[in-house]
PDB file of C-alpha atoms in Angstrom:
ATOM      1  CA  PHE A   8       0.000   0.000   0.000  1.00 95.00           C
ATOM      2  CA  PRO A   9       2.560   2.589  -1.096  1.00 94.00           C
ATOM      3  CA  VAL A  10       0.057   5.417  -1.558  1.00 94.00           C
ATOM      4  CA  ILE A  11      -1.505   4.840   1.859  1.00 94.00           C
ATOM      5  CA  TYR A  12       2.056   4.890   3.237  1.00 95.00           C
ATOM      6  CA  ALA A  13       2.724   8.188   1.428  1.00 93.00           C
ATOM      7  CA  LEU A  14      -0.522   9.712   2.694  1.00 91.00           C
ATOM      8  CA  LEU A  15      -0.188   8.584   6.322  1.00 91.00           C
ATOM      9  CA  GLY A  16       3.545   8.817   6.749  1.00 92.00           C
ATOM     10  CA  LYS A  17       5.904   6.173   8.097  1.00 95.00           C
ATOM     11  CA  GLN A  18       4.875   6.347  11.767  1.00 94.00           C
ATOM     12  CA  ALA A  19       1.083   6.084  11.328  1.00 91.00           C
ATOM     13  CA  PHE A  20       1.391   3.463   8.590  1.00 94.00           C
ATOM     14  CA  THR A  21       3.708   1.357  10.750  1.00 95.00           C
ATOM     15  CA  VAL A  22       1.403   1.563  13.775  1.00 93.00           C
ATOM     16  CA  TRP A  23      -1.664   0.579  11.740  1.00 93.00           C
ATOM     17  CA  SER A  24       0.255  -2.189   9.947  1.00 95.00           C
ATOM     18  CA  TYR A  25       1.343  -3.752  13.243  1.00 95.00           C
ATOM     19  CA  ARG A  26      -2.207  -3.506  14.565  1.00 94.00           C
ATOM     20  CA  PHE A  27      -3.500  -5.166  11.414  1.00 95.00           C
ATOM     21  CA  ILE A  28      -0.981  -8.010  11.690  1.00 94.00           C
ATOM     22  CA  ALA A  29      -1.906  -8.545  15.336  1.00 95.00           C
ATOM     23  CA  GLU A  30      -5.658  -8.456  14.743  1.00 93.00           C
ATOM     24  CA  ALA A  31      -5.812 -10.220  11.372  1.00 91.00           C
ATOM     25  CA  PRO A  32      -2.870 -12.620  11.066  1.00 90.00           C
ATOM     26  CA  SER A  33      -2.371 -14.480   7.811  1.00 89.00           C
ATOM     27  CA  THR A  34      -4.192 -17.799   7.708  1.00 88.00           C
ATOM     28  CA  GLU A  35      -2.586 -19.162   4.549  1.00 85.00           C
ATOM     29  CA  GLY A  36       0.858 -19.667   3.122  1.00 83.00           C
ATOM     30  CA  ASN A  37       0.356 -17.407   0.103  1.00 83.00           C
ATOM     31  CA  LEU A  38       1.107 -13.878   1.275  1.00 84.00           C
ATOM     32  CA  HIS A  39      -0.114 -12.440  -2.042  1.00 85.00           C
ATOM     33  CA  ASN A  40      -3.628 -12.735  -0.608  1.00 86.00           C
ATOM     34  CA  TYR A  41      -2.785 -11.119   2.713  1.00 91.00           C
ATOM     35  CA  GLY A  42      -3.906  -7.522   3.028  1.00 92.00           C
ATOM     36  CA  VAL A  43      -7.260  -7.580   1.275  1.00 92.00           C
ATOM     37  CA  LYS A  44      -8.942  -6.463   4.517  1.00 93.00           C
ATOM     38  CA  PHE A  45      -6.439  -3.681   5.285  1.00 95.00           C
ATOM     39  CA  PRO A  46      -8.451  -0.802   3.718  1.00 93.00           C
ATOM     40  CA  LYS A  47     -11.567  -1.634   5.764  1.00 92.00           C
ATOM     41  CA  PHE A  48      -9.374  -2.161   8.839  1.00 94.00           C
ATOM     42  CA  ILE A  49      -8.082   1.401   8.459  1.00 90.00           C
ATOM     43  CA  GLN A  50     -11.635   2.707   8.513  1.00 89.00           C
ATOM     44  CA  GLN A  51     -12.181   1.036  11.898  1.00 89.00           C
ATOM     45  CA  GLN A  52      -9.198   2.725  13.529  1.00 86.00           C
ATOM     46  CA  PRO A  53     -10.072   5.384  16.140  1.00 84.00           C
ATOM     47  CA  GLU A  54      -7.711   7.901  14.520  1.00 84.00           C
ATOM     48  CA  TYR A  55      -9.352   7.507  11.093  1.00 83.00           C
ATOM     49  CA  SER A  56     -12.221   9.888  11.824  1.00 79.00           C
ATOM     50  CA  HIS A  57      -9.711  12.654  12.685  1.00 83.00           C
ATOM     51  CA  LEU A  58      -7.893  12.383   9.363  1.00 84.00           C
ATOM     52  CA  GLN A  59      -8.939  14.648   6.565  1.00 86.00           C
ATOM     53  CA  LEU A  60      -8.451  11.892   4.011  1.00 89.00           C
ATOM     54  CA  PRO A  61     -11.979  10.759   3.092  1.00 89.00           C
ATOM     55  CA  TYR A  62     -10.600   8.822   0.108  1.00 92.00           C
ATOM     56  CA  LEU A  63      -8.135   6.714   2.141  1.00 93.00           C
ATOM     57  CA  VAL A  64     -10.243   3.530   2.172  1.00 93.00           C
ATOM     58  CA  GLU A  65     -11.021   3.791  -1.545  1.00 94.00           C
ATOM     59  CA  ILE A  66      -7.373   4.377  -2.434  1.00 95.00           C
ATOM     60  CA  GLY A  67      -6.533   1.291  -0.350  1.00 95.00           C
ATOM     61  CA  GLU A  68      -9.089  -0.745  -2.287  1.00 96.00           C
ATOM     62  CA  PHE A  69      -7.633   0.671  -5.507  1.00 96.00           C
ATOM     63  CA  GLU A  70      -4.122  -0.339  -4.452  1.00 96.00           C
ATOM     64  CA  TRP A  71      -5.311  -3.824  -3.508  1.00 96.00           C
ATOM     65  CA  ALA A  72      -7.014  -4.232  -6.897  1.00 96.00           C
ATOM     66  CA  TYR A  73      -3.761  -3.111  -8.563  1.00 96.00           C
ATOM     67  CA  HIS A  74      -1.888  -5.726  -6.503  1.00 95.00           C
ATOM     68  CA  GLU A  75      -4.382  -8.448  -7.479  1.00 95.00           C
ATOM     69  CA  VAL A  76      -4.146  -7.615 -11.172  1.00 96.00           C
ATOM     70  CA  PHE A  77      -0.351  -7.800 -11.033  1.00 94.00           C
ATOM     71  CA  HIS A  78      -0.429 -11.287  -9.492  1.00 92.00           C
ATOM     72  CA  GLU A  79      -3.394 -12.669 -11.470  1.00 92.00           C
ATOM     73  CA  THR A  80      -3.172 -15.650 -13.813  1.00 88.00           C
ATOM     74  CA  GLU A  81      -2.044 -14.892 -17.337  1.00 83.00           C
ATOM     75  CA  ILE A  82      -4.374 -16.056 -20.084  1.00 87.00           C
ATOM     76  CA  GLN A  83      -4.543 -15.201 -23.758  1.00 85.00           C
ATOM     77  CA  PRO A  84      -7.319 -12.770 -24.666  1.00 82.00           C
ATOM     78  CA  ILE A  85      -9.844 -13.684 -27.335  1.00 82.00           C
ATOM     79  CA  LYS A  86      -8.713 -13.169 -30.901  1.00 85.00           C
ATOM     80  CA  ILE A  87     -11.090 -11.093 -32.969  1.00 83.00           C
ATOM     81  CA  GLU A  88     -10.730 -13.630 -35.791  1.00 86.00           C
ATOM     82  CA  ASN A  89     -12.519 -16.187 -33.583  1.00 85.00           C
ATOM     83  CA  LEU A  90     -15.659 -14.075 -33.726  1.00 82.00           C
ATOM     84  CA  ALA A  91     -15.714 -14.391 -37.525  1.00 84.00           C
ATOM     85  CA  SER A  92     -16.860 -18.001 -37.170  1.00 87.00           C
ATOM     86  CA  VAL A  93     -19.917 -17.013 -35.102  1.00 88.00           C
ATOM     87  CA  ASN A  94     -23.176 -16.829 -37.003  1.00 88.00           C
ATOM     88  CA  PRO A  95     -24.326 -13.170 -36.894  1.00 85.00           C
ATOM     89  CA  ARG A  96     -27.793 -14.364 -35.803  1.00 89.00           C
ATOM     90  CA  GLN A  97     -26.130 -15.642 -32.604  1.00 91.00           C
ATOM     91  CA  TYR A  98     -24.384 -12.384 -31.669  1.00 86.00           C
ATOM     92  CA  ASN A  99     -27.032 -11.578 -29.078  1.00 89.00           C
ATOM     93  CA  GLU A 100     -26.252 -14.881 -27.323  1.00 92.00           C
ATOM     94  CA  ILE A 101     -22.504 -14.308 -27.001  1.00 91.00           C
ATOM     95  CA  VAL A 102     -21.207 -14.225 -23.446  1.00 93.00           C
ATOM     96  CA  PHE A 103     -17.779 -12.679 -22.978  1.00 91.00           C
ATOM     97  CA  GLU A 104     -15.583 -13.022 -19.907  1.00 90.00           C
ATOM     98  CA  VAL A 105     -13.592 -10.173 -18.444  1.00 91.00           C
ATOM     99  CA  HIS A 106      -9.873 -10.984 -18.404  1.00 92.00           C
ATOM    100  CA  PRO A 107      -8.859 -12.192 -14.916  1.00 93.00           C
ATOM    101  CA  ALA A 108      -5.934  -9.757 -14.868  1.00 94.00           C
ATOM    102  CA  SER A 109      -8.293  -6.785 -14.726  1.00 95.00           C
ATOM    103  CA  ARG A 110     -10.424  -5.055 -12.120  1.00 97.00           C
ATOM    104  CA  LEU A 111     -13.210  -2.492 -12.329  1.00 97.00           C
ATOM    105  CA  LEU A 112     -13.634   0.155  -9.675  1.00 96.00           C
ATOM    106  CA  LYS A 113     -16.071   2.992  -9.220  1.00 96.00           C
ATOM    107  CA  SER A 114     -15.082   5.708  -6.791  1.00 94.00           C
ATOM    108  CA  ASN A 115     -16.438   8.896  -5.297  1.00 93.00           C
ATOM    109  CA  PHE A 116     -12.980  10.438  -5.668  1.00 94.00           C
ATOM    110  CA  PRO A 117     -10.452  11.096  -8.466  1.00 93.00           C
ATOM    111  CA  LEU A 118      -8.513   7.902  -7.629  1.00 92.00           C
ATOM    112  CA  ILE A 119      -6.183   7.888 -10.623  1.00 92.00           C
ATOM    113  CA  LYS A 120      -5.034  11.418  -9.801  1.00 92.00           C
ATOM    114  CA  ILE A 121      -4.571  10.549  -6.098  1.00 92.00           C
ATOM    115  CA  TRP A 122      -2.700   7.344  -7.009  1.00 92.00           C
ATOM    116  CA  ARG A 123      -0.403   9.180  -9.458  1.00 91.00           C
ATOM    117  CA  LEU A 124       0.289  11.894  -6.875  1.00 90.00           C
ATOM    118  CA  GLY A 125       1.063   9.276  -4.209  1.00 88.00           C
ATOM    119  CA  HIS A 126       3.587   7.655  -6.543  1.00 88.00           C
ATOM    120  CA  GLY A 127       5.231  10.965  -7.424  1.00 84.00           C
ATOM    121  CA  LEU A 128       3.979  10.758 -11.018  1.00 86.00           C
ATOM    122  CA  ASP A 129       1.958  13.953 -10.763  1.00 81.00           C
ATOM    123  CA  SER A 130       2.636  17.207  -8.965  1.00 76.00           C
ATOM    124  CA  ASP A 131      -0.706  18.991  -9.298  1.00 79.00           C
ATOM    125  CA  GLU A 132      -3.030  19.254  -6.344  1.00 83.00           C
ATOM    126  CA  VAL A 133      -6.006  16.927  -6.206  1.00 84.00           C
ATOM    127  CA  ASN A 134      -9.398  18.591  -6.479  1.00 86.00           C
ATOM    128  CA  LEU A 135     -11.740  16.344  -4.482  1.00 87.00           C
ATOM    129  CA  ASP A 136     -14.695  18.322  -5.822  1.00 86.00           C
ATOM    130  CA  ALA A 137     -13.850  17.096  -9.335  1.00 85.00           C
ATOM    131  CA  GLY A 138     -15.969  14.045  -8.622  1.00 88.00           C
ATOM    132  CA  GLY A 139     -15.447  10.345  -8.807  1.00 93.00           C
ATOM    133  CA  VAL A 140     -14.195   8.097 -11.542  1.00 95.00           C
ATOM    134  CA  SER A 141     -14.748   4.651 -12.964  1.00 97.00           C
ATOM    135  CA  VAL A 142     -11.473   2.858 -13.546  1.00 97.00           C
ATOM    136  CA  LEU A 143     -10.262  -0.259 -15.331  1.00 97.00           C
ATOM    137  CA  ILE A 144      -6.989  -1.676 -14.049  1.00 97.00           C
ATOM    138  CA  ALA A 145      -5.620  -4.164 -16.569  1.00 95.00           C
ATOM    139  CA  ARG A 146      -2.365  -6.017 -17.118  1.00 94.00           C
ATOM    140  CA  ARG A 147      -1.077  -6.385 -20.631  1.00 87.00           C
ATOM    141  CA  GLU A 148       2.194  -8.255 -21.107  1.00 81.00           C
ATOM    142  CA  LEU A 149       3.334  -7.679 -17.493  1.00 84.00           C
ATOM    143  CA  ARG A 150       2.540  -3.968 -17.675  1.00 91.00           C
ATOM    144  CA  LEU A 151      -0.329  -2.553 -15.647  1.00 94.00           C
ATOM    145  CA  GLU A 152      -2.509   0.111 -17.198  1.00 94.00           C
ATOM    146  CA  LEU A 153      -5.085   2.423 -15.674  1.00 95.00           C
ATOM    147  CA  GLN A 154      -7.941   3.587 -17.823  1.00 95.00           C
ATOM    148  CA  GLN A 155     -10.637   6.008 -16.788  1.00 95.00           C
ATOM    149  CA  LEU A 156     -13.968   4.817 -18.176  1.00 96.00           C
ATOM    150  CA  ASN A 157     -17.104   6.656 -19.145  1.00 95.00           C
ATOM    151  CA  ASN A 158     -20.396   5.342 -17.710  1.00 93.00           C
ATOM    152  CA  ASP A 159     -21.318   3.256 -20.767  1.00 93.00           C
ATOM    153  CA  ASP A 160     -17.914   1.535 -20.887  1.00 95.00           C
ATOM    154  CA  TYR A 161     -18.006   0.860 -17.148  1.00 96.00           C
ATOM    155  CA  ASN A 162     -21.557  -0.522 -17.333  1.00 94.00           C
ATOM    156  CA  PHE A 163     -20.672  -2.680 -20.343  1.00 94.00           C
ATOM    157  CA  LEU A 164     -17.712  -4.237 -18.535  1.00 96.00           C
ATOM    158  CA  LYS A 165     -19.610  -4.609 -15.254  1.00 96.00           C
ATOM    159  CA  LEU A 166     -22.478  -6.414 -17.006  1.00 96.00           C
ATOM    160  CA  THR A 167     -19.977  -8.541 -18.937  1.00 95.00           C
ATOM    161  CA  ALA A 168     -18.320  -9.525 -15.654  1.00 95.00           C
ATOM    162  CA  LYS A 169     -21.758 -10.558 -14.324  1.00 95.00           C
ATOM    163  CA  GLY A 170     -22.168 -12.977 -17.251  1.00 95.00           C
ATOM    164  CA  HIS A 171     -24.840 -11.171 -19.261  1.00 96.00           C
ATOM    165  CA  THR A 172     -25.192 -11.946 -22.952  1.00 93.00           C
ATOM    166  CA  LEU A 173     -24.110  -9.339 -25.477  1.00 92.00           C
ATOM    167  CA  GLY A 174     -27.746  -8.819 -26.467  1.00 92.00           C
ATOM    168  CA  ALA A 175     -28.830  -8.246 -22.865  1.00 93.00           C
ATOM    169  CA  ILE A 176     -25.972  -5.814 -22.287  1.00 92.00           C
ATOM    170  CA  VAL A 177     -26.892  -3.759 -25.344  1.00 90.00           C
ATOM    171  CA  ASP A 178     -30.558  -3.715 -24.289  1.00 90.00           C
ATOM    172  CA  ILE A 179     -29.671  -2.542 -20.769  1.00 92.00           C
ATOM    173  CA  ILE A 180     -27.235   0.153 -21.866  1.00 89.00           C
ATOM    174  CA  VAL A 181     -29.423   1.476 -24.688  1.00 88.00           C
ATOM    175  CA  SER A 182     -32.583   1.642 -22.597  1.00 84.00           C
TER     176      SER A 182
END
């Protein structure tokens, strides 16, 4: 959680990390899965309400999603040529799967901007009044990419992830 570390500072992050380890020890050998509950844990800390960082939990969830995407299984995406063999009358019945090395997030805050600032990739101030964003985090050839999505793109991917057919997705988005 490098951005949470940057936002809290070494001392507060260390204290909360030790508390988290004491209260929620790892129960499995794979440490890649350890930490998923850390953002919600932060919200339960007595000091949290005194911080003026309302986006802290969401940035933690964003960082965890980024972590998951990095460590996710690598599979080959569908080749567009494979769709050529599908009868056009069956297009409405197609069910796509979202690549496992991707995550969708919807936030009340400008998470990409906060994340970039926390990593030293941006120097501008964050305007929290700018509103939230929908984000796709995806890994392509061991490189993670962040893409801000408009509402239709987000809804399309969210419905795809839920297993809706292409026809149902189009009907929902168009209506």
